[in-house]
Coordinates of C-alpha atoms in Angstrom, one line a residue:
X1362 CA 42.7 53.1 19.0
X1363 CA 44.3 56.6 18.0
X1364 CA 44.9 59.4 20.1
X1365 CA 43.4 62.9 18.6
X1366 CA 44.6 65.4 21.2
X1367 CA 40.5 65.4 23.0
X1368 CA 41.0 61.8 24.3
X1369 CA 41.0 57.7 22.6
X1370 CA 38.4 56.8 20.0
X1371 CA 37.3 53.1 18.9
X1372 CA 37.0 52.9 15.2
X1373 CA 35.4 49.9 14.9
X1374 CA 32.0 48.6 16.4
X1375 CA 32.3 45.5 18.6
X1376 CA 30.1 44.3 21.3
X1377 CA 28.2 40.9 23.1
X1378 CA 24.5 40.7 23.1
X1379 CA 22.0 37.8 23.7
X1380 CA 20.7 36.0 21.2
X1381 CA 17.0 35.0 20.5
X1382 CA 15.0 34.0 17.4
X1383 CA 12.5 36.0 15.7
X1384 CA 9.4 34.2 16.9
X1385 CA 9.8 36.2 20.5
X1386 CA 8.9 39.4 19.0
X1387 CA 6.2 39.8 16.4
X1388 CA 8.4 39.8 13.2
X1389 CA 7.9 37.4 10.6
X1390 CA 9.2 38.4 8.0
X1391 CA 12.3 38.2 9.6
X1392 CA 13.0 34.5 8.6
X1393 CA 13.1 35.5 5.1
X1394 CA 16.1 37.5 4.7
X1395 CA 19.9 37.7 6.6
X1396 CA 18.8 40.8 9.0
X1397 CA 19.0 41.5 12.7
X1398 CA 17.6 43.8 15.6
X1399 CA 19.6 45.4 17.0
X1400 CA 19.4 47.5 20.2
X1401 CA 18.9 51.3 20.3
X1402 CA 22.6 52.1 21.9
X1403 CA 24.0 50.2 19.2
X1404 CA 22.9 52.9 16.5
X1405 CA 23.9 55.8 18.5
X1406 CA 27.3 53.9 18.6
X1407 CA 27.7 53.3 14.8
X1408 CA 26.1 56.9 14.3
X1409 CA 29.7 58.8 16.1
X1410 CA 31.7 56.0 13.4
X1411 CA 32.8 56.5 10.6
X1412 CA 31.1 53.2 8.7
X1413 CA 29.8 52.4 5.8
X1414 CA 26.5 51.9 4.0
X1415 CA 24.1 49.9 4.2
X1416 CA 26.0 48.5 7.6
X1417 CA 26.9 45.2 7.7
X1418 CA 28.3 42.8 11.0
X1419 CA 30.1 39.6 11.5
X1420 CA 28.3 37.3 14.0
X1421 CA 30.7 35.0 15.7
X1422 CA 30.1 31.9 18.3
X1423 CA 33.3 32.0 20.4
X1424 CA 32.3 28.8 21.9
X1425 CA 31.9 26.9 18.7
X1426 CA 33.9 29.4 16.9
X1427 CA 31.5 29.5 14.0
X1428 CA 31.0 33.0 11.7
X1429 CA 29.0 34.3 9.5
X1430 CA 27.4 37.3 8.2
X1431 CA 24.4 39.8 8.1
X1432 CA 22.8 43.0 8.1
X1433 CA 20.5 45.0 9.8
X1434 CA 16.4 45.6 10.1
X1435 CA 16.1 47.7 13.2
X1436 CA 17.5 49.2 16.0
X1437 CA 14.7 48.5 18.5
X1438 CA 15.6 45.4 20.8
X1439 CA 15.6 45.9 23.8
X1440 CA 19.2 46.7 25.9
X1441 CA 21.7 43.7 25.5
X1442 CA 19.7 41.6 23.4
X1443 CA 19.7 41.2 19.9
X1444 CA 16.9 39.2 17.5
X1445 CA 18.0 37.4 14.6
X1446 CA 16.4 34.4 11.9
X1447 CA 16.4 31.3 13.5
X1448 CA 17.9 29.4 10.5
X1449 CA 20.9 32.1 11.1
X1450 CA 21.1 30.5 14.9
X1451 CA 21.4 27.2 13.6
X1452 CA 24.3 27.8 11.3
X1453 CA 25.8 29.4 14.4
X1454 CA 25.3 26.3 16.7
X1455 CA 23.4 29.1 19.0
X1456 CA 20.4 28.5 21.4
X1457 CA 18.5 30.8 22.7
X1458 CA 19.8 33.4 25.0
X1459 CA 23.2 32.4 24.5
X1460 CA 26.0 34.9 23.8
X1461 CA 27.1 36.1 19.9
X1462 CA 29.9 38.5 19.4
X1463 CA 28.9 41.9 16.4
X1464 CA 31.4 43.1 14.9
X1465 CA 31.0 46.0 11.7
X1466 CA 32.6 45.0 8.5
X1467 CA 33.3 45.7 4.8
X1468 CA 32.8 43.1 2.4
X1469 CA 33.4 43.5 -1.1
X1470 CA 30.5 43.1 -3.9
X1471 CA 30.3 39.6 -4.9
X1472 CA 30.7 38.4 -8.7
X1473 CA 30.6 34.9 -8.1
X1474 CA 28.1 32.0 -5.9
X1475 CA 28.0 28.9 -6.5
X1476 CA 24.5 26.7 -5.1
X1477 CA 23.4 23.4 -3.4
X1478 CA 19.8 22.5 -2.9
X1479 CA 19.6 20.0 -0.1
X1480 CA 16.9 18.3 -2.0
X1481 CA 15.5 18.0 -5.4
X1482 CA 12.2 19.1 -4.7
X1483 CA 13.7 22.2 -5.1
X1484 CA 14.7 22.1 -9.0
X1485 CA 10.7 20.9 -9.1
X1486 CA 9.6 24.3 -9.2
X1487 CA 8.0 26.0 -12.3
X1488 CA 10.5 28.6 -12.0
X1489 CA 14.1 28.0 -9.5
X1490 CA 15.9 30.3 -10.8
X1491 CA 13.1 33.5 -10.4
X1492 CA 12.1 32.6 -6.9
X1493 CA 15.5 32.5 -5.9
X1494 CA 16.2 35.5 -7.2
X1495 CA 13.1 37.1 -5.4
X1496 CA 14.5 35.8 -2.2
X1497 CA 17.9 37.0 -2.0
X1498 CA 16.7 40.5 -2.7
X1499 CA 16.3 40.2 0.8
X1500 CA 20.1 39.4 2.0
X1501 CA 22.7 41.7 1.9
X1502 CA 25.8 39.4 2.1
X1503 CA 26.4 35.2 1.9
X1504 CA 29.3 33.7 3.6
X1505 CA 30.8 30.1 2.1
X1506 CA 29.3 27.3 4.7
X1507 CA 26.4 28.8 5.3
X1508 CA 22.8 27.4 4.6
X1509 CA 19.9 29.8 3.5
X1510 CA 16.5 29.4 3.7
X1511 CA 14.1 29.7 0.5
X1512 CA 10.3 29.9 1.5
X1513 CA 7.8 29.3 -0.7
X1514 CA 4.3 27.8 -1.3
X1515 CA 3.8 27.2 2.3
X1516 CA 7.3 25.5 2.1
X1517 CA 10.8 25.5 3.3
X1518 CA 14.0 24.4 1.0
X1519 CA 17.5 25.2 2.0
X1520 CA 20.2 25.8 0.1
X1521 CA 24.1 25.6 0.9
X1522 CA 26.8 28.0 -0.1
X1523 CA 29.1 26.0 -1.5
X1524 CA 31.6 28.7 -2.9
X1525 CA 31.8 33.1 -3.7
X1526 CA 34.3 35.4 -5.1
X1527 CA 36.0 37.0 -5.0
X1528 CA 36.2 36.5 -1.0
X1529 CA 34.6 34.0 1.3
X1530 CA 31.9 36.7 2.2
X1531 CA 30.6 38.7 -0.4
X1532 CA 28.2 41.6 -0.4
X1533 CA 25.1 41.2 -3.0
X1534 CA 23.5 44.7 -2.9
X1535 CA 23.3 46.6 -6.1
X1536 CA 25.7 44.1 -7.9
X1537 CA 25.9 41.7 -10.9
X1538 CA 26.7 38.3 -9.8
X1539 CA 27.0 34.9 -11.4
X1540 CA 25.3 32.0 -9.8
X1541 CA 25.9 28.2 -10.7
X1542 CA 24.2 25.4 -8.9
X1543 CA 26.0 22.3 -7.6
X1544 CA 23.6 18.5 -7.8
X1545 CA 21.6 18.6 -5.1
X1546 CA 22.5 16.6 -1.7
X1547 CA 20.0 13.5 -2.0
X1548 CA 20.4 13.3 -6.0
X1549 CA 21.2 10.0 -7.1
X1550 CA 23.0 9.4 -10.4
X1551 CA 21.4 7.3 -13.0
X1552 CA 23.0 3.3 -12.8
X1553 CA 24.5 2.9 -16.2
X1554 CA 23.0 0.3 -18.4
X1555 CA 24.5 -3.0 -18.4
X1556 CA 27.0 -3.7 -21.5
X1557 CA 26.2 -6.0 -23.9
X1558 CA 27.8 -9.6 -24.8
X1559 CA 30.5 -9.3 -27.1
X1560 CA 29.6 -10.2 -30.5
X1561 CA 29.7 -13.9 -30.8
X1562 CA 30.2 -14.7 -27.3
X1563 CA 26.6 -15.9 -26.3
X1564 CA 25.9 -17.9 -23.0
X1565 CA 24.5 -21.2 -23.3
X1566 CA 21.9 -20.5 -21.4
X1567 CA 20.8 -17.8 -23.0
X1568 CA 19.8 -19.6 -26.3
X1569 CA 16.0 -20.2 -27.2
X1570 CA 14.5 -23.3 -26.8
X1571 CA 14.2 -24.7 -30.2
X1572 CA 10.3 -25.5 -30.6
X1573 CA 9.6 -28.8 -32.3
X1574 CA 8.8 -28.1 -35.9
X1575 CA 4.7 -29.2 -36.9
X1576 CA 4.4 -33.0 -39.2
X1577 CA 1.0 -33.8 -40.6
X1578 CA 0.0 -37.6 -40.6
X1579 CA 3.3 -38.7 -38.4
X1580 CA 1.5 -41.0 -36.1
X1581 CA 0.3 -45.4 -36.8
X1582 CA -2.5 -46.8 -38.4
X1583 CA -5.2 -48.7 -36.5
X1584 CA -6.8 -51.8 -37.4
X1585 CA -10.5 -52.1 -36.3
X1586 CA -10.3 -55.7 -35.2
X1587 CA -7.4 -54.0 -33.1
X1588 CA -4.5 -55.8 -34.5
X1589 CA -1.2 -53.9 -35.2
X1590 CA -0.9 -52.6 -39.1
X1591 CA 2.7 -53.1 -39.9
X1592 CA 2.2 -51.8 -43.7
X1593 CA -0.7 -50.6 -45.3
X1594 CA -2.7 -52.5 -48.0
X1595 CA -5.8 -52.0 -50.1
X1596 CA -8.1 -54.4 -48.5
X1597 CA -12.1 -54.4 -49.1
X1598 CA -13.9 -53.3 -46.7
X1599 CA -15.1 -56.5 -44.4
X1600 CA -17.6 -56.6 -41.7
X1601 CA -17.7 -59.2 -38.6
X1602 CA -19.9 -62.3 -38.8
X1603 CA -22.3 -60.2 -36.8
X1604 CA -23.7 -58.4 -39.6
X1605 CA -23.6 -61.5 -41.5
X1606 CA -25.8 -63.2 -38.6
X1607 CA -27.9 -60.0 -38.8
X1608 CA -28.1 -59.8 -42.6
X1609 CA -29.3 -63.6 -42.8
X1610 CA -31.9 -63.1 -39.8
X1611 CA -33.4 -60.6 -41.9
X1612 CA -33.3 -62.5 -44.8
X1613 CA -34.7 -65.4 -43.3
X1614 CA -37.7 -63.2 -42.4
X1615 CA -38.3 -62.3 -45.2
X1616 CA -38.5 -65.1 -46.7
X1617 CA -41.4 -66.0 -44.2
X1618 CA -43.2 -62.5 -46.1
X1619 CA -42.6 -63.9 -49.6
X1620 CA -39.2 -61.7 -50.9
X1621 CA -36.9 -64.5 -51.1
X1622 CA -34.0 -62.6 -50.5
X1623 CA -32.4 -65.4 -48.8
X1624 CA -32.1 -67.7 -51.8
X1625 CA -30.3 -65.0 -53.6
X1626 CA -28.2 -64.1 -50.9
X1627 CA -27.6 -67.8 -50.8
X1628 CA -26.8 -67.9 -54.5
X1629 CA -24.4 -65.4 -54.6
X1630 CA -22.5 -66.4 -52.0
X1631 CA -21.9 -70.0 -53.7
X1632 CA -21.1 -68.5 -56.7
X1633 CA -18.2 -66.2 -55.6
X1634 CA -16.9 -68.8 -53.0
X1635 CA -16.3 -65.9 -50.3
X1636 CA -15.5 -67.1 -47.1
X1637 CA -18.3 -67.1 -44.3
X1638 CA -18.6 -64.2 -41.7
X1639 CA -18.1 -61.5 -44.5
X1640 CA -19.6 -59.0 -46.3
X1641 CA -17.7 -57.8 -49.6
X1642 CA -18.6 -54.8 -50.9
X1643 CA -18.4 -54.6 -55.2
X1644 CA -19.1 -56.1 -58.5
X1645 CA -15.7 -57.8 -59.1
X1646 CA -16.1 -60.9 -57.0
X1647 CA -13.2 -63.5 -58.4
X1648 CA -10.7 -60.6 -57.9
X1649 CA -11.7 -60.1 -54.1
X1650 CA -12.0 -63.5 -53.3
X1651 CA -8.1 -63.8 -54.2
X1652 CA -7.2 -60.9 -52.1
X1653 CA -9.6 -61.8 -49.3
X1654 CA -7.5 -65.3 -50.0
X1655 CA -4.2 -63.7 -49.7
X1656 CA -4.9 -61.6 -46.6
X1657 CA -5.9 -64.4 -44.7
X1658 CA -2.3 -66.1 -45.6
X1659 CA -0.5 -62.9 -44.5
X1660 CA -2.5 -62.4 -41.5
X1661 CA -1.6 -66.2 -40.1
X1662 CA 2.0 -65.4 -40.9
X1663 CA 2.4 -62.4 -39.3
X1664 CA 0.3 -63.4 -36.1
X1665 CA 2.5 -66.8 -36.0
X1666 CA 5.7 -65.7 -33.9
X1667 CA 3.3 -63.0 -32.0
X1668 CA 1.8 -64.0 -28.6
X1669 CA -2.4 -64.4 -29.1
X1670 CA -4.0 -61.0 -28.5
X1671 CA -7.4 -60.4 -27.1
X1672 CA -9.6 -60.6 -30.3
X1673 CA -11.2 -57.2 -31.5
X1674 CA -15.1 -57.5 -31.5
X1675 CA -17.2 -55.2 -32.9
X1676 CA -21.2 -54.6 -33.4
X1677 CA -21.5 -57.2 -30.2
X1678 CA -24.7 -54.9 -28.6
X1679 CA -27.8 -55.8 -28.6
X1680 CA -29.3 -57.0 -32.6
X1681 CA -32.3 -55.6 -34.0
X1682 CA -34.8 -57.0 -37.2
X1683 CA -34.6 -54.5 -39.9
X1684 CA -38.0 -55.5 -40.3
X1685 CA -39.8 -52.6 -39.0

């Protein structure tokens, strides 16, 4: 207040109005920047001070005691009520109808803000940096604690004021400033990988199974009378009395037919003194009668200490002629 010599003059604009968003009136584009409406008697009041341009107010919530800062769109509210963003309203704690303090200010031109997207989806865009810029063409201050609204592609994303210089309210018309963004609110940092063993320090568990390495030919021989082979010898091949039975039923028929195959088969086995029930095969007969001699030797001393096993029998199906 100052006294001129005509009567007391209030420098400074300061009044109470009621609060509403911008969906009561038919302003959309409201939401997308920091501006008010204001009521006619409030410009003819700014017009007789001496303020400066573009105006600019401080919005304060006595009850909460909450500020922050804005310009101004219009001057055609109606009487004692003023219309404002409602993302503004919410960083004032306001609902609607309730009562906000305007106050004129000068703020100086800002040089410094620092960012924080609330979520990532924001760094997502093909281009951050020139949509935000698009955006805040349409502010003309930002207050430290304050969260802004970024519209785009039928979307919302807000972003924090974490910091400006060089005061805690800055003006950004027609000035050069800095920006820096801050991690976003719901990013997560990467775990860091898990550090390998030292070198030479291996658990025990950890090893590989050492797989059993392949041998050909490791398993026992088989006898075909099904006694066990303890060592492997050069034996001739014998066959069971069966074939012998066979052998001399089809020599004894044809005998009947006039072959006489029966008295050389008879012959021969005289002559080489083979025991009955096998069939040698070759041409050296006194050499396989000895070893056919000396198996049978070994075999009753090795199956002397044994228990008696079930004997092997082979070709016991059904005979047949070989006479056709």
């Amino acid at each position: 207040m100052y006294y001129d010599g005509y009567g007391y003059h209030n420098t400074d604009f300061e009044r109470t109005y009621h609060c509403y968003p911008s969906s009561f009136i038919d302003k959309p584009l409201l939401e997308a920047g920091d501006k008010i409406i204001m009521p006619p008697s409030a410009l003819d009041r700014l017009a007789h001070l001496n303020v400066e341009y573009p105006m600019l107010f401080e919005l304060s919530n006595v009850a909460t005691s909450r500020t922050s800062h804005c310009g101004v769109l219009e001057f055609t509210a109606e009487e004692g009520m003023i219309y404002m963003p409602y993302w503004m309203m919410q960083n004032l704690l306001l609902q609607e109808g309730d009562i906000i303090m305007v106050k004129n200010v000068t703020l100086p031109k800002g040089t410094y803000v620092k960012l924080q997207p609330h979520t990532t989806d924001f760094l997502d865009i093909s281009n951050p940096k020139a949509i935000l810029e698009k955006t805040l063409r349409s502010f003309s201050c930002l207050t430290t604690g304050d969260s802004i609204m970024v519209a785009y592609n039928s979307k919302n994303y807000y972003i924090d004021i974490v910091e400006t210089k060089p005061s805690s309210a800055v003006s950004i018309i027609e000035t050069d400033c800095e920006v820096d963004f801050a991690p976003p609110l719901d990013y997560k940092e990467p775990q860091p990988a898990k550090c390998a063993d030292p070198v030479g320090i291996v658990a025990h568990e950890d090893l590989p199974e050492e797989k059993p390495k392949f041998s050909a030919f490791t398993g026992t021989g088989k006898r075909l009378d099904g006694r066990p082979a303890k060592q492997q010898e050069s034996v001739p091949l014998a066959v069971p009395s069966t074939v012998n039975h066979q052998v001399k039923s089809a020599s004894a028929t044809d005998s009947k037919s006039g072959t006489g195959s029966s008295a050389e088969a008879s012959t021969s086995s005289s002559k080489t003194g083979r025991p009955g029930g096998k069939l040698v095969f070759g041409s050296n007969s006194s050499r396989a009668s000895k070893e056919s001699q000396k198996e049978t030797t070994k075999e009753a001393k090795q199956d002397a200490p044994k228990k008696e096993e079930p004997k092997f029998e082979a070709f016991t199906g059904r005979k047949y002629s070989l006479k056709d």
